[in-house]
Amino acid sequence: MNDFAPDSITFSTGHYIGGEVVATGERLPVARPSDLVDYADLPVATADTVDRAVTDAAQALARSGWATQPPRERARAMRRWAELIEERALELGRLEALGSTRPIAQAVTGDVASVAEGIRFFSEWADKLGGDVAATRADHLGMIVSEPYGVVGAITPWNFPLSMASWKVGPALAAGNAIVLKPSELTPFSTVRLAELAVEAGIPAGIFNVVQGNGAVTGDALSRHPDIAKLSFTGSTRTGVAVMKAAAESGIKPVTLELGGKSPQLVFADADLEKAATCIAGSLLANAGQACVAGSRLIVQRAVMAELVERLRKKLAAVIPGPTWKAATGYAPIVSEIQAQRIDRILAESARQGAQCLLGGSRIEGHGGAFYQPTLLANVTAETAAVREEVFGPVLTIQGFNEEEEGLALADHPEYGLAAGIYTADLGRGLRAMRALKAGTVWINRYSRTLDFILPTGGYKSSGIGKDLGRQAVEQNLRHKTVLIDIGG
Ligand code: NDP
């Protein structure tokens, strides 16, 4: 992987509607996270522009036969799209790195590769979920017929722009829907390139549309559009509530929400501490903690606390921050100055509440963008801001426990239940803890997703409703019609 010059990258800066780049709307500047330099601007889609996208999508569905053609044709087009994404991995990865927090080396071999494989995974469901035949009396035939919704909407965050888009678009298209997607105004452009490649691969124009803009105007208009039959959102819990409300106010529609987390890393004294430290540090360093599943609360049995913290300290000390367009960069910038100030605020409040900083605790200076040191906070309680709130930065709080029950009680967060990590050599204990933890994903003796897209992801409690990935994501893009036929005799 080579460095690239950020100014050498060209891309479309409009909406993508009906297979065309459309530039209507007031323009907002967009900064690149690595140095906070404004490098482009984007148009803000008003309710009118959103309406145009939704109407175009409905017409494209009617015109193209996307939903009615043999499903394997749909799968074939999606497979071609996945291949094209792989062929253009460097180009897409550069665009992603330019405008987001994803370092180029990770963007190309990680994010883009996973987007292509994810789309391939979803394409394989196109002809697998047609419905069921029900057990009825012999003179009846009862069927449950699966049907796409029509035009669905999606709103995605800034932390993994391409991946998050593919998690929404893949299942929606495989099920036979058209989609209108709004990316974050902080990271808007790579999603349009993904949509352009879809059309290049043979997916009919108008099936995958992108509307650009901010949450308050464009996101809100999409959430409350009456012809959006189903909505999928990833972002903060606060915005998730607003999206759900707007969706309900404009006609009843299902809403799936992938929201924040405050996920525990529960380490028992019998665990392989080196492995646990590697997994925990990896989770904290990934995208500098700007991941919904970041394992941001260490709950460790006191007998091994000092040793584990020492191992973590060593693993977290040597990060390689830098611009995302340098191949050597291994550590992501914080997405924006506002987000960095949010981390500052939570750390300052935690310090006032008595938290003791064992590592980091401040920004890494000397770079144009906002970079944050990996930070370890001890002497915290359930009330400490960094334990209570999702930081969305590289901050790990440390709490000790003696007995299993005490550890499980600490691991349970009053608000969030997205993911959890358990580290132990005792399988029985690991499985007991798995059952007790109220989290949508539990990892035992590891902490990260794999390319097993069959495993769904989603939250308990205020971490969300519904699932991304897995068969469930495709099912959520289908609705079911009950049919009962009198066959006489
Ligand atoms: P938001 O929840 O504000 O943004 C997520 C998406 O929703 C963006 O596309 C945003 O648009 C859009 N949006 C914002 N307001 C509205 C609205 N009223 N109606 C419809 N859509 C809206 O997250 P942020 O980007 O501000 O990040 C803040 C916090 O969100 C983080 O600190 C973290 O807690 C959480 N987060 C969680 C993620 C996860 O994967 N679970 C991912 C990202 C953030 P725009 O950005 O253009 O305003």
Coordinates of C-alpha atoms and ligand atoms in Angstrom, one line a residue:
M1 CA 0.0 0.0 0.0
N2 CA 1.3 3.4 -1.0
D3 CA 0.7 6.9 0.4
F4 CA -1.6 9.0 -1.8
A5 CA -2.0 12.8 -2.3
P6 CA -5.3 13.9 -0.9
D7 CA -5.8 16.5 -3.5
S8 CA -5.4 13.9 -6.3
I9 CA -8.7 12.2 -5.6
T10 CA -11.8 13.2 -7.7
F11 CA -15.4 12.3 -6.8
S12 CA -19.0 13.4 -7.2
T13 CA -20.2 15.9 -4.6
G14 CA -24.0 15.8 -5.3
H15 CA -26.9 13.6 -4.5
Y16 CA -27.2 10.4 -6.5
I17 CA -30.8 10.1 -7.7
G18 CA -32.1 7.9 -10.6
G19 CA -28.5 7.1 -11.6
E20 CA -27.5 10.8 -12.0
V21 CA -25.6 13.2 -9.8
V22 CA -27.9 16.0 -8.8
A23 CA -26.6 19.1 -7.1
T24 CA -29.6 21.0 -5.8
G25 CA -29.5 22.5 -2.3
E26 CA -27.6 24.9 -0.2
R27 CA -24.0 23.8 0.2
L28 CA -22.2 22.8 3.4
P29 CA -18.4 22.6 3.7
V30 CA -16.9 19.1 4.5
A31 CA -13.6 18.8 6.4
R32 CA -11.3 15.8 6.2
P33 CA -10.7 14.4 9.7
S34 CA -7.0 13.9 9.3
D35 CA -6.2 17.7 9.2
L36 CA -9.7 19.3 9.5
V37 CA -9.1 21.1 6.1
D38 CA -12.3 21.7 4.2
Y39 CA -11.8 19.7 1.0
A40 CA -15.3 19.8 -0.7
D41 CA -18.9 20.8 0.0
L42 CA -22.1 19.0 -0.3
P43 CA -25.6 20.0 -1.1
V44 CA -28.3 19.7 1.6
A45 CA -31.4 17.8 0.3
T46 CA -34.6 19.5 1.4
A47 CA -37.9 17.7 1.7
D48 CA -38.5 18.4 -2.0
T49 CA -35.2 16.7 -3.0
V50 CA -35.9 13.8 -0.7
D51 CA -39.3 13.5 -2.3
R52 CA -37.8 13.5 -5.7
A53 CA -35.5 10.6 -4.7
V54 CA -38.3 8.6 -3.2
T55 CA -40.5 9.1 -6.2
D56 CA -37.7 8.3 -8.6
A57 CA -36.9 5.1 -6.6
A58 CA -40.6 4.0 -6.8
Q59 CA -40.6 4.7 -10.6
A60 CA -37.3 2.8 -11.0
L61 CA -38.8 -0.2 -9.2
A62 CA -41.9 -0.2 -11.5
R63 CA -39.8 0.3 -14.7
S64 CA -36.9 -2.0 -14.1
G65 CA -38.6 -5.1 -12.7
W66 CA -36.0 -5.2 -9.9
A67 CA -38.4 -6.8 -7.6
T68 CA -40.3 -9.0 -10.1
Q69 CA -37.5 -10.4 -12.2
P70 CA -36.2 -13.9 -11.4
P71 CA -34.4 -13.4 -8.1
R72 CA -31.2 -15.0 -9.4
E73 CA -30.9 -12.2 -11.9
R74 CA -31.0 -9.8 -8.9
A75 CA -28.3 -11.9 -7.2
R76 CA -26.2 -11.9 -10.4
A77 CA -26.3 -8.1 -10.6
M78 CA -25.3 -7.8 -7.0
R79 CA -22.4 -10.3 -7.5
R80 CA -21.2 -8.2 -10.4
W81 CA -21.3 -5.2 -8.1
A82 CA -19.2 -7.0 -5.5
E83 CA -16.7 -7.9 -8.2
L84 CA -16.5 -4.3 -9.4
I85 CA -16.0 -3.1 -5.8
E86 CA -13.1 -5.4 -5.5
E87 CA -11.6 -4.3 -8.8
R88 CA -11.9 -0.6 -7.7
A89 CA -10.8 -1.4 -4.1
L90 CA -7.9 1.1 -4.2
E91 CA -10.0 3.9 -5.7
L92 CA -12.8 3.3 -3.2
G93 CA -10.4 2.9 -0.3
R94 CA -8.7 6.2 -1.1
L95 CA -12.0 8.0 -1.2
E96 CA -13.0 6.5 2.1
A97 CA -9.6 7.3 3.7
L98 CA -9.7 10.9 2.3
G99 CA -13.0 11.8 3.9
S100 CA -13.2 9.6 7.0
T101 CA -11.2 8.3 9.9
R102 CA -10.2 5.1 8.2
P103 CA -6.5 4.9 7.5
I104 CA -5.8 3.9 3.9
A105 CA -4.2 0.5 4.7
Q106 CA -7.3 -0.5 6.7
A107 CA -9.7 1.0 4.3
V108 CA -8.6 -1.0 1.3
T109 CA -7.8 -4.4 2.8
G110 CA -10.4 -4.2 5.6
D111 CA -13.4 -2.0 4.9
V112 CA -13.7 -2.2 1.1
A113 CA -12.9 -6.0 1.0
S114 CA -15.5 -6.6 3.6
V115 CA -18.1 -4.4 1.8
A116 CA -17.6 -6.5 -1.4
E117 CA -17.9 -9.8 0.5
G118 CA -20.9 -8.5 2.5
I119 CA -22.7 -7.6 -0.7
R120 CA -21.9 -11.1 -2.1
F121 CA -23.3 -12.6 1.1
F122 CA -26.6 -10.6 0.8
S123 CA -26.9 -11.4 -2.9
E124 CA -27.1 -15.1 -1.9
W125 CA -30.4 -14.5 -0.1
A126 CA -32.2 -13.2 -3.2
D127 CA -34.0 -16.5 -3.9
K128 CA -34.0 -18.0 -0.4
L129 CA -36.8 -16.3 1.5
G130 CA -39.9 -16.6 -0.6
G131 CA -42.2 -17.5 2.3
D132 CA -43.9 -20.6 3.8
V133 CA -46.7 -23.0 3.3
A134 CA -48.8 -23.2 6.5
A135 CA -50.3 -26.4 8.0
T136 CA -54.0 -26.0 7.3
R137 CA -57.0 -28.3 6.8
A138 CA -56.7 -30.4 3.6
D139 CA -59.3 -28.4 1.6
H140 CA -57.3 -25.2 2.2
L141 CA -53.9 -24.0 1.1
G142 CA -52.4 -21.5 3.4
M143 CA -49.3 -19.5 2.4
I144 CA -47.2 -16.8 3.9
V145 CA -45.8 -14.9 1.0
S146 CA -42.7 -12.7 1.5
E147 CA -42.7 -9.4 -0.4
P148 CA -40.3 -6.5 -0.5
Y149 CA -41.6 -3.2 1.0
G150 CA -41.0 -1.1 -2.1
V151 CA -38.8 2.0 -1.3
V152 CA -37.0 1.8 2.0
G153 CA -34.9 4.5 3.7
A154 CA -31.6 4.3 5.5
I155 CA -29.5 6.8 7.6
T156 CA -25.9 6.0 8.3
P157 CA -23.2 7.4 10.6
W158 CA -19.7 8.6 10.0
N159 CA -17.6 6.0 11.7
F160 CA -17.4 3.3 8.9
P161 CA -19.2 5.0 6.0
L162 CA -18.9 2.3 3.3
S163 CA -19.4 -0.6 5.6
M164 CA -22.5 0.9 7.2
A165 CA -24.0 1.8 3.8
S166 CA -23.4 -1.8 2.6
W167 CA -25.1 -3.3 5.7
K168 CA -28.2 -1.3 4.8
V169 CA -28.2 -1.5 1.0
G170 CA -27.2 -5.2 0.7
P171 CA -30.2 -6.7 2.4
A172 CA -32.6 -4.1 1.1
L173 CA -31.6 -4.8 -2.6
A174 CA -31.4 -8.6 -2.2
A175 CA -35.0 -8.6 -0.9
G176 CA -36.1 -6.6 -4.0
N177 CA -36.5 -3.1 -2.6
A178 CA -35.2 0.2 -3.8
I179 CA -33.4 2.4 -1.3
V180 CA -32.8 6.0 -0.5
L181 CA -29.8 6.4 1.8
K182 CA -28.6 9.5 3.7
P183 CA -24.9 9.2 4.8
S184 CA -23.5 11.4 7.6
E185 CA -22.7 15.0 6.4
L186 CA -19.2 14.4 7.9
T187 CA -18.4 11.5 5.5
P188 CA -20.8 11.8 2.5
F189 CA -18.9 11.0 -0.7
S190 CA -17.8 7.4 -0.7
T191 CA -21.4 6.2 -0.5
V192 CA -22.2 8.0 -3.8
R193 CA -19.3 6.1 -5.4
L194 CA -20.7 2.9 -4.1
A195 CA -24.0 3.7 -5.7
E196 CA -22.4 4.7 -9.0
L197 CA -20.6 1.3 -9.1
A198 CA -23.9 -0.4 -8.5
V199 CA -25.3 1.2 -11.7
E200 CA -22.1 0.4 -13.5
A201 CA -22.5 -3.3 -12.5
G202 CA -26.0 -3.4 -13.9
I203 CA -28.2 -2.7 -11.0
P204 CA -30.9 -0.4 -12.5
A205 CA -30.5 3.3 -12.0
G206 CA -32.8 4.6 -9.3
I207 CA -32.7 1.4 -7.2
F208 CA -29.9 2.8 -5.0
N209 CA -30.1 6.5 -4.4
V210 CA -28.2 8.8 -2.1
V211 CA -29.4 12.1 -0.6
Q212 CA -26.8 14.3 0.9
G213 CA -27.4 16.7 3.8
N214 CA -27.5 17.2 7.5
G215 CA -29.6 15.3 10.0
A216 CA -32.0 18.0 11.0
V217 CA -33.1 18.7 7.4
T218 CA -32.4 15.7 5.2
G219 CA -32.5 13.0 7.8
D220 CA -35.7 14.3 9.2
A221 CA -37.3 14.6 5.8
L222 CA -36.3 11.0 4.9
S223 CA -37.6 9.7 8.3
R224 CA -41.0 11.3 7.9
H225 CA -41.5 10.7 4.1
P226 CA -44.8 8.8 3.9
D227 CA -43.7 6.7 0.9
I228 CA -40.7 5.3 2.7
A229 CA -42.1 2.0 3.7
K230 CA -39.4 0.9 6.1
L231 CA -36.5 2.8 7.8
S232 CA -33.1 1.6 9.0
F233 CA -30.9 3.9 11.1
T234 CA -27.4 3.6 12.7
G235 CA -26.2 6.3 15.0
S236 CA -26.7 7.7 18.5
T237 CA -29.5 6.7 20.8
R238 CA -30.7 10.3 21.0
T239 CA -31.1 10.6 17.2
G240 CA -32.6 7.1 17.1
V241 CA -35.4 8.4 19.3
A242 CA -36.0 11.4 17.0
V243 CA -36.0 9.1 13.9
M244 CA -38.5 6.7 15.4
K245 CA -40.7 9.6 16.4
A246 CA -40.6 11.3 13.0
A247 CA -41.3 7.9 11.3
A248 CA -44.3 7.3 13.5
E249 CA -45.7 10.8 12.9
S250 CA -45.9 10.2 9.1
G251 CA -47.6 6.9 8.9
I252 CA -46.7 3.6 10.6
K253 CA -43.6 2.0 9.3
P254 CA -41.1 -0.4 10.8
V255 CA -37.9 1.2 12.0
T256 CA -34.7 -0.7 12.8
L257 CA -32.2 1.1 15.0
E258 CA -28.5 0.3 15.5
L259 CA -27.6 2.6 18.3
G260 CA -24.9 3.3 20.9
G261 CA -23.1 1.0 23.3
K262 CA -21.1 0.9 26.5
S263 CA -19.9 -2.6 26.1
P264 CA -18.2 -4.4 29.0
Q265 CA -15.0 -6.6 28.8
L266 CA -15.4 -9.1 31.7
V267 CA -12.1 -10.7 32.6
F268 CA -12.0 -13.6 35.1
A269 CA -8.7 -14.4 36.9
D270 CA -8.3 -17.7 35.1
A271 CA -8.3 -16.1 31.6
D272 CA -5.4 -16.1 29.2
L273 CA -4.4 -12.5 30.2
E274 CA -2.1 -11.9 27.2
K275 CA -4.9 -12.9 24.8
A276 CA -7.4 -10.8 26.8
A277 CA -5.1 -7.8 26.7
T278 CA -4.6 -8.1 22.9
C279 CA -8.4 -8.3 22.3
I280 CA -9.2 -5.4 24.7
A281 CA -6.5 -3.2 23.3
G282 CA -7.5 -4.0 19.8
S283 CA -11.1 -3.0 20.5
L284 CA -10.0 0.3 22.0
L285 CA -7.6 1.1 19.2
A286 CA -9.9 0.2 16.3
N287 CA -11.0 3.4 14.7
A288 CA -9.7 5.1 17.9
G289 CA -12.7 3.8 19.8
Q290 CA -15.2 5.3 17.4
A291 CA -17.1 2.1 17.0
C292 CA -20.5 1.2 18.3
V293 CA -19.3 -2.1 19.7
A294 CA -16.1 -0.6 21.3
G295 CA -15.5 -2.6 24.5
S296 CA -15.0 0.5 26.6
R297 CA -15.6 -0.8 30.2
L298 CA -13.0 -3.3 31.6
I299 CA -14.5 -5.3 34.5
V300 CA -11.7 -7.4 35.9
Q301 CA -11.3 -9.8 38.8
R302 CA -9.1 -8.1 41.3
A303 CA -6.6 -10.9 41.6
V304 CA -5.3 -10.2 38.0
M305 CA -6.2 -6.5 37.7
A306 CA -2.7 -5.1 38.2
E307 CA -1.2 -7.6 35.7
L308 CA -3.8 -7.0 33.1
V309 CA -3.6 -3.3 33.3
E310 CA 0.2 -3.5 32.9
R311 CA -0.2 -5.6 29.8
L312 CA -2.8 -3.1 28.4
R313 CA -0.5 -0.2 29.2
K314 CA 2.2 -1.7 27.1
K315 CA -0.1 -2.5 24.2
L316 CA -1.7 0.9 24.1
A317 CA 1.4 2.9 24.5
A318 CA 2.7 2.7 20.9
V319 CA 0.1 4.0 18.4
I320 CA 1.0 5.4 15.0
P321 CA -1.2 8.4 14.4
G322 CA -1.1 10.3 11.1
P323 CA -3.1 11.3 8.1
T324 CA -5.3 8.7 6.7
W325 CA -3.7 9.0 3.3
K326 CA -0.3 7.7 4.7
A327 CA 0.2 4.0 4.4
A328 CA 2.1 3.8 7.7
T329 CA -0.8 5.4 9.7
G330 CA -2.2 2.8 12.1
Y331 CA -4.3 5.0 14.4
A332 CA -7.3 7.0 13.4
P333 CA -8.0 10.7 14.0
I334 CA -11.2 11.7 15.9
V335 CA -13.8 12.5 13.2
S336 CA -14.2 16.2 14.1
E337 CA -13.2 18.9 16.6
I338 CA -16.8 18.7 18.0
Q339 CA -16.4 15.0 18.7
A340 CA -12.9 15.6 20.3
Q341 CA -14.4 18.3 22.5
R342 CA -17.0 15.8 23.6
I343 CA -14.2 13.4 24.7
D344 CA -12.5 16.3 26.5
R345 CA -15.7 17.1 28.3
I346 CA -16.3 13.5 29.5
L347 CA -12.7 13.1 30.7
A348 CA -12.8 16.4 32.6
E349 CA -16.1 15.5 34.2
S350 CA -14.8 12.0 35.1
A351 CA -11.7 13.6 36.7
R352 CA -13.8 15.9 38.8
Q353 CA -15.7 12.8 39.9
G354 CA -12.5 11.2 41.1
A355 CA -11.4 9.1 38.1
Q356 CA -7.6 8.5 38.1
C357 CA -5.9 8.5 34.7
L358 CA -3.4 5.6 34.3
L359 CA -2.6 6.3 30.7
G360 CA -3.3 9.0 28.1
G361 CA -6.0 11.4 29.1
S362 CA -5.4 14.1 26.5
R363 CA -5.0 14.8 22.8
I364 CA -2.0 13.9 20.7
E365 CA -0.6 17.2 19.5
G366 CA 1.3 17.9 16.3
H367 CA -1.2 16.8 13.8
G368 CA -3.6 18.9 11.9
G369 CA -6.6 16.9 13.0
A370 CA -7.8 15.9 16.5
F371 CA -6.0 12.8 17.7
Y372 CA -6.6 11.3 21.2
Q373 CA -4.3 9.2 23.3
P374 CA -5.5 5.8 24.3
T375 CA -6.7 6.4 27.8
L376 CA -7.1 4.2 30.9
L377 CA -9.3 5.4 33.7
A378 CA -9.3 3.8 37.2
N379 CA -11.1 4.7 40.4
V380 CA -14.4 5.0 38.6
T381 CA -18.0 4.0 39.6
A382 CA -21.2 3.5 37.8
E383 CA -21.9 7.2 38.2
T384 CA -18.6 8.3 36.5
A385 CA -19.3 10.1 33.2
A386 CA -16.9 7.9 31.3
V387 CA -18.7 4.7 32.6
R388 CA -22.2 6.1 32.1
E389 CA -21.9 7.8 28.7
E390 CA -20.7 6.5 25.3
V391 CA -17.4 8.3 24.8
F392 CA -16.9 7.3 21.1
G393 CA -13.2 7.7 21.6
P394 CA -10.2 5.5 22.9
V395 CA -11.2 5.6 26.6
L396 CA -11.3 2.4 28.7
T397 CA -12.6 2.5 32.3
I398 CA -11.4 -0.1 34.8
Q399 CA -13.5 -1.6 37.6
G400 CA -12.6 -4.5 39.8
F401 CA -14.6 -7.3 41.3
N402 CA -14.2 -10.4 43.5
E403 CA -17.1 -12.7 42.9
E404 CA -18.7 -13.8 39.6
E405 CA -22.0 -12.2 40.6
E406 CA -20.4 -8.9 41.4
G407 CA -18.7 -8.9 38.0
L408 CA -21.9 -9.6 36.2
A409 CA -23.7 -6.9 38.0
L410 CA -21.0 -4.4 37.1
A411 CA -21.0 -5.5 33.5
D412 CA -24.8 -4.8 33.2
H413 CA -25.2 -1.2 32.0
P414 CA -28.5 0.5 32.8
E415 CA -29.0 2.0 29.4
Y416 CA -26.9 0.1 26.8
G417 CA -26.7 -3.6 25.7
L418 CA -24.9 -3.8 22.4
A419 CA -22.0 -6.2 22.9
A420 CA -19.9 -7.8 25.6
G421 CA -16.6 -9.7 25.9
I422 CA -16.0 -12.5 28.4
Y423 CA -12.5 -13.9 29.1
T424 CA -12.2 -17.1 31.1
A425 CA -10.7 -20.6 30.8
D426 CA -13.8 -22.1 32.3
L427 CA -16.3 -22.7 29.6
G428 CA -19.2 -23.2 32.1
R429 CA -18.5 -19.8 33.6
G430 CA -18.2 -18.2 30.2
L431 CA -21.6 -19.6 29.1
R432 CA -23.2 -18.7 32.5
A433 CA -22.0 -15.1 32.0
M434 CA -23.1 -15.2 28.3
R435 CA -26.7 -16.1 29.5
A436 CA -26.7 -13.4 32.2
L437 CA -25.4 -10.5 30.1
K438 CA -28.1 -8.4 28.4
A439 CA -26.3 -7.8 25.1
G440 CA -27.0 -8.4 21.5
T441 CA -23.6 -9.8 20.8
V442 CA -21.4 -11.8 23.3
W443 CA -17.8 -12.7 22.4
I444 CA -16.0 -15.3 24.5
N445 CA -12.2 -15.2 24.5
R446 CA -12.2 -12.8 21.6
Y447 CA -13.6 -9.4 20.8
S448 CA -14.3 -8.5 17.2
R449 CA -16.4 -9.2 14.2
T450 CA -15.3 -11.7 11.6
L451 CA -16.3 -12.0 7.9
D452 CA -19.1 -14.3 9.1
F453 CA -21.9 -12.1 7.9
I454 CA -24.4 -14.8 8.8
L455 CA -24.0 -13.5 12.4
P456 CA -26.4 -10.7 13.0
T457 CA -25.6 -7.6 15.0
G458 CA -27.9 -5.4 17.0
G459 CA -28.6 -4.2 20.5
Y460 CA -30.6 -4.9 23.6
K461 CA -32.1 -2.1 25.7
S462 CA -31.4 1.4 24.3
S463 CA -28.8 0.0 22.0
G464 CA -31.4 -0.7 19.4
I465 CA -34.2 -2.6 17.7
G466 CA -33.7 -5.2 15.0
K467 CA -30.5 -6.5 13.4
D468 CA -28.0 -5.6 10.8
L469 CA -26.3 -8.5 9.0
G470 CA -27.4 -12.1 9.0
R471 CA -30.5 -13.7 7.6
Q472 CA -32.4 -11.4 10.0
A473 CA -31.3 -8.3 8.1
V474 CA -32.9 -9.6 4.8
E475 CA -36.0 -10.8 6.6
Q476 CA -36.5 -7.3 8.0
N477 CA -36.6 -6.0 4.4
L478 CA -39.5 -8.3 3.6
R479 CA -43.1 -8.2 4.7
H480 CA -45.4 -11.1 4.8
K481 CA -48.8 -11.6 3.2
T482 CA -51.1 -14.3 4.4
V483 CA -52.9 -16.2 1.7
L484 CA -55.7 -18.8 2.3
I485 CA -57.1 -20.6 -0.7
D486 CA -60.1 -22.8 -0.7
I487 CA -59.1 -25.7 -2.9
G488 CA -62.4 -27.6 -2.4
G489 CA -62.6 -31.4 -2.8
Ligands
NDP1 P1 -26.0 10.9 15.0 O1 -26.9 10.0 15.7 O2 -26.3 12.4 15.3 O3 -25.9 10.7 13.5 C1 -26.2 9.5 12.8 C2 -26.9 9.8 11.5 O4 -28.2 10.4 11.8 C3 -26.2 10.8 10.6 O5 -26.4 10.5 9.2 C4 -26.9 12.1 11.0 O6 -26.8 13.1 10.0 C5 -28.3 11.6 11.1 N1 -29.2 12.5 11.9 C6 -28.8 13.4 12.8 N2 -30.0 14.0 13.3 C7 -31.0 13.5 12.6 C8 -32.4 13.7 12.7 N3 -33.0 14.5 13.5 N4 -33.2 12.9 11.9 C9 -32.7 12.0 11.1 N5 -31.4 11.8 10.9 C10 -30.5 12.5 11.7 O7 -24.6 10.6 15.5 P2 -23.3 11.6 15.4 O8 -22.8 11.4 14.0 O9 -23.6 13.0 15.8 O10 -22.4 11.0 16.5 C11 -22.7 11.3 17.9 C12 -22.8 10.0 18.7 O11 -23.6 9.0 18.0 C13 -21.5 9.4 18.9 O12 -20.8 10.0 19.9 C14 -22.0 8.0 19.3 O13 -22.5 8.0 20.6 C15 -23.1 7.7 18.4 N6 -22.8 7.0 17.2 C16 -23.1 5.6 17.2 C17 -22.8 4.9 16.0 C18 -23.1 3.5 16.0 O14 -22.5 2.8 15.1 N7 -23.9 2.9 16.8 C19 -22.1 5.5 14.9 C20 -21.9 6.9 15.0 C21 -22.3 7.6 16.1 P3 -25.6 14.1 10.1 O15 -24.4 13.5 10.5 O16 -25.5 14.6 8.7 O17 -26.1 15.2 11.0

